[in-house]
């Protein structure tokens, strides 16, 4: 492990990753890899998550190609030194901001979107001129294997090194010294990563999960709200970090929401959801059992069917959920949607503020003043009004969390907002 990291460090110190032309060439090679080996990549993602080719392409591959194109267009401008404002004492001097690569970067990928959440940070690291150690998630083993097979065929083998393995290998990697660590995953492992990084004072980028609330106001287009919530919640079988985790609404709306989501599920996935090619599976038995345990003692208004042999959990809605219930104590990361009744928007705001700051917050209302008020009186990584997840699709907006969820974006920047 040490020799692989040192090999990457020696390659970085040689200086060959710094020239703009080299960075552009490596990014173009990465794009060529995705285009030429698209079928292999889609098959690997499909094998890990029971994902159709269309879903794998639209959720992972297309965003990678778009990101590479964006960086190739903007990188020459980004690397150009930027003049700095001068004062009376430096009026005749040259003052500018020069960006430089950090060095050797460690990327620890996630299993829920195993390709995009590993390759996307790699794009940024290459663009910045760094050497990179890539550790794909061992949970999505098929994607990890294809990444380790393909990257050395297209990229500089000394500068960009893939290391596969489980907890043992990751633990050993974290003993090494890096110049930056990027980790996407759960909070428990995030703490381990941060503790290991602290020993070397290594800066970290942690993109962790959380319980993202969705407030449904009585004054909203309920048909549109339920359709969009259904899409965002059950995409990838609920295994999305910014999926709506639970709904807050007035008690009178519960039955209407259940009925409309039920109708939308049938439209999206057909009469037999289990047979739909567009509905994924839980990644493994461990997570299957974890999610099933969250249903204990809950009132299931819709769904609830499971099949342990295939890690299938049907789209499920829970009603009249007690805020102290087990399902409300951790990020669900599965196709279970609790509805927590609240009296009004004031109580919803208080509920959100009494818990850890969410990664995302969704508000459905025709009242723009209410939406702006809820943004002003709560804190979250990102907000989307009258839709879900869409703020993530804009590269012009920062993405990240606040506090417990930690950050991908600059901590002094305001939360992402989209209407």
C-alpha angles and dihedrals in degrees: 000000000000093000092053092052091045090049090055091046092051090050090051092049090053085071097228095122093058106070114094092229092056092051091050091049092052092048091049089050090051090051089049090052092054092047098044097042097036094124093052091049094048092048091052093050090046092051092052099046105016087247124165119239091248093053093044091051097043096043100040119006101046093053091051092053090047092049093051092049090049093051094045089054097045104033098086088057094043094055094048111106112253120224114243125218112261133211133214093277094053100035093120095040130091112245124178144148113248118193119213135181118262097224126241114015127195118213117192107191131211130238102221094069095012100176104040095040090054101039098040095065088042089060091056093045092051091045090053092052099250133143111238139209108200119202110183118200112271089212090072091048099168093055090044090055095048092048091051090047099047106037095065089051093059110023135056103284096211098048099042115043127178119208119188127195144093137267093317094055094043091050090051091048091052090057088064123087117251133175093227135001125207117193130176117190144066129346096246093059090039089063091051091050092048093048091051092047091050091064089067096029087243115169115238139203109205120184104189135171134250144160107291110199127214118205115202111196120208087236099064140096095269094190092057093040094053093044092053094042090052091052095048097041101047099035108116087008090290093302096129122114093221097040114128102269098192142351127241115198144137114282093247091063097055099087093044092051092049092050095047094047089048090054092047093050088054090050094048100041106017131236093307108046092183091064095047115115088211097060116085132207134241109271098244146344094269093060091039091059092043091056094044089055089058090064093062112124094358129133106243109206095175137008121356097153115139140180115196093192092064099025089242120163116175121229101278135193125197121198134201089018117187110232088226094055119118091248089062096051099070141026106279098211091186142077097287118115116191119198114210113194117225129178097233146326091291091060091045091054091049091048092053093046092050090062136056114294108269127235089230137010125201125199126188114194142121088221108091091186089059092048091051091046092052090049091050095046099045135051126224141141094254140357130207120187119213093354140053135237094357095112087068091062094065113086088192090068124073116243127209148085139268129245111323091024089049125205148297091166133057107289092225094056120098120248119278113263130189130172 
